[in-house]
Amino acid sequence: MSERDLYRLAALTGLAGGVLTLIAVARRAGLLPENGFTHALAPPATALLLLTLTALYLCQRRESGRLGLAGFVLNHLGLSGLFAIEFLTHAVLQYQDAATREAVLTGPGRPYFLVAALTFLAGVLLFGAASWRAGVLPRGALALYVVGLSAAALRAAAPEWLYLSGLITGSLGVLWLSVALLRDAGRPALVTA
C-alpha cells in the first residue's frame, strides 16, 4: 500500500469514525433509540480513529518533532484505552443489572478508567500543541479537536451536556482533519519518497 493510499484510507476511517461518534451522541441524547445496534456503533467509532490519528501524525512527523511523537503515543494509548472502555460499556455492561454496572464502574475498574482518560487528555493536549506548532494541519480543525476531545476525556468528572458537547466538537474537528487529509493525500509534500 502506498503512503497516498494509506492517507486516503485513514481519512475515510476518520470520516466514518466521526459520523459514528455523532450517532452515538444522538443515542445518548435520546434522539436515536437505545438498542443493540445503536450501542454496537460506539466501539468501532473509537477503533477507526486509531488509523486516522496515525496518519495525522505521519503527515507532520518531521514538523511536530518530539512533542508530536509524545502526543501521538499518549493520544494513541488513551484512545486504545477508551476503545476498551467503549467495548466493555456497550458489549458487556449494558446487559448487566444496575448494581453490577455500578460495582464495575466505581470499584476496582475505576482507576483503569481514570488512567485511560488522563492518558487520552494528555495525548490530545500534547498532540494538539505539537500540531499547532507544526502548522501542517488546519488550525481551526485542531482547535475543535483539542477543545472537544479534552472535554470528552473528562467524562467521569464533567456533566453529561459538557461530555456530549465535547464529543460533538471533537467529532467536527476529526471530520475536518479527515477531509483535509483526504484532500491533501495527493500532495507531493505530504507523501514522502
GROMACS .gro file of C-alpha atoms in nm:
model
  193
    1MET     CA    1   0.000   0.000   0.000
    2SER     CA    2   0.138   0.340  -0.093
    3GLU     CA    3   0.150   0.624   0.157
    4ARG     CA    4  -0.101   0.810  -0.056
    5ASP     CA    5  -0.346   0.518  -0.027
    6LEU     CA    6  -0.278   0.491   0.347
    7TYR     CA    7  -0.365   0.857   0.396
    8ARG     CA    8  -0.682   0.819   0.189
    9LEU     CA    9  -0.788   0.511   0.386
   10ALA     CA   10  -0.712   0.689   0.715
   11ALA     CA   11  -0.917   0.989   0.602
   12LEU     CA   12  -1.212   0.767   0.514
   13THR     CA   13  -1.190   0.588   0.850
   14GLY     CA   14  -1.181   0.928   1.019
   15LEU     CA   15  -1.496   1.033   0.836
   16ALA     CA   16  -1.667   0.707   0.933
   17GLY     CA   17  -1.547   0.731   1.294
   18GLY     CA   18  -1.659   1.093   1.323
   19VAL     CA   19  -2.006   1.012   1.189
   20LEU     CA   20  -2.039   0.705   1.415
   21THR     CA   21  -1.942   0.920   1.714
   22LEU     CA   22  -2.212   1.171   1.625
   23ILE     CA   23  -2.462   0.884   1.601
   24ALA     CA   24  -2.352   0.768   1.949
   25VAL     CA   25  -2.406   1.122   2.081
   26ALA     CA   26  -2.754   1.127   1.928
   27ARG     CA   27  -2.830   0.795   2.100
   28ARG     CA   28  -2.706   0.923   2.438
   29ALA     CA   29  -2.909   1.242   2.394
   30GLY     CA   30  -3.224   1.040   2.329
   31LEU     CA   31  -3.253   1.137   1.962
   32LEU     CA   32  -3.199   0.777   1.849
   33PRO     CA   33  -3.330   0.460   2.013
   34GLU     CA   34  -3.130   0.267   2.270
   35ASN     CA   35  -3.090  -0.079   2.120
   36GLY     CA   36  -2.821  -0.334   2.045
   37PHE     CA   37  -2.749  -0.185   1.704
   38THR     CA   38  -2.703   0.174   1.821
   39HIS     CA   39  -2.489   0.055   2.112
   40ALA     CA   40  -2.277  -0.156   1.876
   41LEU     CA   41  -2.177   0.155   1.676
   42ALA     CA   42  -1.984   0.321   1.960
   43PRO     CA   43  -1.674   0.095   1.990
   44PRO     CA   44  -1.594   0.089   1.615
   45ALA     CA   45  -1.603   0.471   1.611
   46THR     CA   46  -1.312   0.480   1.856
   47ALA     CA   47  -1.121   0.199   1.683
   48LEU     CA   48  -1.147   0.365   1.340
   49LEU     CA   49  -0.993   0.684   1.475
   50LEU     CA   50  -0.671   0.498   1.566
   51LEU     CA   51  -0.577   0.476   1.197
   52THR     CA   52  -0.673   0.839   1.138
   53LEU     CA   53  -0.462   0.957   1.431
   54THR     CA   54  -0.166   0.758   1.298
   55ALA     CA   55  -0.193   0.920   0.955
   56LEU     CA   56  -0.231   1.267   1.109
   57TYR     CA   57   0.092   1.209   1.298
   58LEU     CA   58   0.277   1.065   0.997
   59CYS     CA   59   0.188   1.356   0.770
   60GLN     CA   60   0.353   1.600   1.011
   61ARG     CA   61   0.609   1.385   1.192
   62ARG     CA   62   0.909   1.598   1.093
   63GLU     CA   63   0.745   1.930   1.170
   64SER     CA   64   0.587   1.819   1.500
   65GLY     CA   65   0.913   1.685   1.643
   66ARG     CA   66   0.949   1.502   1.973
   67LEU     CA   67   0.648   1.677   2.123
   68GLY     CA   68   0.439   1.544   1.834
   69LEU     CA   69   0.569   1.192   1.891
   70ALA     CA   70   0.495   1.211   2.264
   71GLY     CA   71   0.147   1.349   2.195
   72PHE     CA   72   0.080   1.083   1.933
   73VAL     CA   73   0.188   0.798   2.162
   74LEU     CA   74  -0.018   0.924   2.459
   75ASN     CA   75  -0.316   1.005   2.237
   76HIS     CA   76  -0.297   0.659   2.076
   77LEU     CA   77  -0.264   0.480   2.412
   78GLY     CA   78  -0.552   0.681   2.557
   79LEU     CA   79  -0.771   0.621   2.253
   80SER     CA   80  -0.691   0.248   2.274
   81GLY     CA   81  -0.794   0.252   2.640
   82LEU     CA   82  -1.115   0.432   2.551
   83PHE     CA   83  -1.186   0.168   2.286
   84ALA     CA   84  -1.158  -0.099   2.556
   85ILE     CA   85  -1.390   0.101   2.782
   86GLU     CA   86  -1.641   0.154   2.499
   87PHE     CA   87  -1.634  -0.217   2.422
   88LEU     CA   88  -1.688  -0.306   2.788
   89THR     CA   89  -1.965  -0.049   2.824
   90HIS     CA   90  -2.158  -0.138   2.510
   91ALA     CA   91  -2.091  -0.510   2.465
   92VAL     CA   92  -2.088  -0.626   2.827
   93LEU     CA   93  -2.217  -0.381   3.087
   94GLN     CA   94  -2.539  -0.289   2.911
   95TYR     CA   95  -2.653  -0.648   2.966
   96GLN     CA   96  -2.580  -0.639   3.339
   97ASP     CA   97  -2.809  -0.517   3.613
   98ALA     CA   98  -2.761  -0.166   3.753
   99ALA     CA   99  -2.585  -0.287   4.070
  100THR     CA  100  -2.328  -0.487   3.872
  101ARG     CA  101  -2.263  -0.194   3.636
  102GLU     CA  102  -2.216   0.041   3.929
  103ALA     CA  103  -1.982  -0.204   4.103
  104VAL     CA  104  -1.762  -0.229   3.792
  105LEU     CA  105  -1.760   0.144   3.719
  106THR     CA  106  -1.691   0.260   4.075
  107GLY     CA  107  -1.498  -0.040   4.209
  108PRO     CA  108  -1.165  -0.186   4.105
  109GLY     CA  109  -1.216  -0.081   3.743
  110ARG     CA  110  -1.233   0.291   3.824
  111PRO     CA  111  -0.853   0.351   3.838
  112TYR     CA  112  -0.814   0.193   3.494
  113PHE     CA  113  -1.084   0.417   3.351
  114LEU     CA  114  -0.920   0.720   3.510
  115VAL     CA  115  -0.574   0.632   3.374
  116ALA     CA  116  -0.715   0.583   3.024
  117ALA     CA  117  -0.899   0.918   3.040
  118LEU     CA  118  -0.597   1.111   3.174
  119THR     CA  119  -0.364   0.950   2.920
  120PHE     CA  120  -0.605   1.044   2.643
  121LEU     CA  121  -0.636   1.400   2.776
  122ALA     CA  122  -0.258   1.444   2.796
  123GLY     CA  123  -0.221   1.299   2.447
  124VAL     CA  124  -0.487   1.526   2.297
  125LEU     CA  125  -0.327   1.834   2.455
  126LEU     CA  126   0.030   1.746   2.354
  127PHE     CA  127  -0.066   1.630   2.006
  128GLY     CA  128  -0.272   1.944   1.956
  129ALA     CA  129   0.010   2.172   2.075
  130ALA     CA  130   0.267   1.998   1.855
  131SER     CA  131   0.033   2.002   1.556
  132TRP     CA  132  -0.044   2.371   1.606
  133ARG     CA  133   0.329   2.448   1.619
  134ALA     CA  134   0.397   2.231   1.312
  135GLY     CA  135   0.143   2.425   1.104
  136VAL     CA  136   0.066   2.136   0.867
  137LEU     CA  137  -0.294   2.063   0.969
  138PRO     CA  138  -0.578   2.318   0.964
  139ARG     CA  139  -0.565   2.512   1.291
  140GLY     CA  140  -0.941   2.554   1.315
  141ALA     CA  141  -0.981   2.176   1.298
  142LEU     CA  142  -0.711   2.133   1.561
  143ALA     CA  143  -0.887   2.378   1.791
  144LEU     CA  144  -1.213   2.183   1.761
  145TYR     CA  145  -1.025   1.855   1.814
  146VAL     CA  146  -0.841   1.972   2.126
  147VAL     CA  147  -1.125   2.162   2.291
  148GLY     CA  148  -1.385   1.896   2.215
  149LEU     CA  149  -1.185   1.586   2.299
  150SER     CA  150  -1.043   1.745   2.614
  151ALA     CA  151  -1.399   1.795   2.738
  152ALA     CA  152  -1.490   1.441   2.631
  153ALA     CA  153  -1.188   1.300   2.818
  154LEU     CA  154  -1.330   1.445   3.139
  155ARG     CA  155  -1.640   1.224   3.106
  156ALA     CA  156  -1.632   1.094   3.463
  157ALA     CA  157  -1.596   1.442   3.616
  158ALA     CA  158  -1.799   1.650   3.371
  159PRO     CA  159  -2.173   1.697   3.342
  160GLU     CA  160  -2.338   1.498   3.062
  161TRP     CA  161  -2.402   1.811   2.849
  162LEU     CA  162  -2.032   1.903   2.856
  163TYR     CA  163  -1.926   1.548   2.769
  164LEU     CA  164  -2.172   1.529   2.477
  165SER     CA  165  -2.081   1.881   2.357
  166GLY     CA  166  -1.716   1.777   2.369
  167LEU     CA  167  -1.786   1.469   2.159
  168ILE     CA  168  -1.972   1.678   1.902
  169THR     CA  169  -1.699   1.943   1.887
  170GLY     CA  170  -1.421   1.685   1.877
  171SER     CA  171  -1.602   1.489   1.606
  172LEU     CA  172  -1.634   1.803   1.395
  173GLY     CA  173  -1.259   1.851   1.435
  174VAL     CA  174  -1.194   1.489   1.332
  175LEU     CA  175  -1.422   1.526   1.029
  176TRP     CA  176  -1.244   1.847   0.923
  177LEU     CA  177  -0.900   1.690   0.973
  178SER     CA  178  -1.012   1.385   0.775
  179VAL     CA  179  -1.134   1.599   0.486
  180ALA     CA  180  -0.801   1.785   0.488
  181LEU     CA  181  -0.613   1.455   0.493
  182LEU     CA  182  -0.823   1.322   0.204
  183ARG     CA  183  -0.780   1.643   0.006
  184ASP     CA  184  -0.406   1.659   0.067
  185ALA     CA  185  -0.331   1.286   0.022
  186GLY     CA  186  -0.217   1.352  -0.335
  187ARG     CA  187   0.004   1.646  -0.241
  188PRO     CA  188   0.370   1.561  -0.306
  189ALA     CA  189   0.479   1.737   0.015
  190LEU     CA  190   0.256   1.511   0.224
  191VAL     CA  191   0.371   1.187   0.068
  192THR     CA  192   0.738   1.124   0.135
  193ALA     CA  193   0.965   0.941  -0.102
   0.00000   0.00000   0.00000
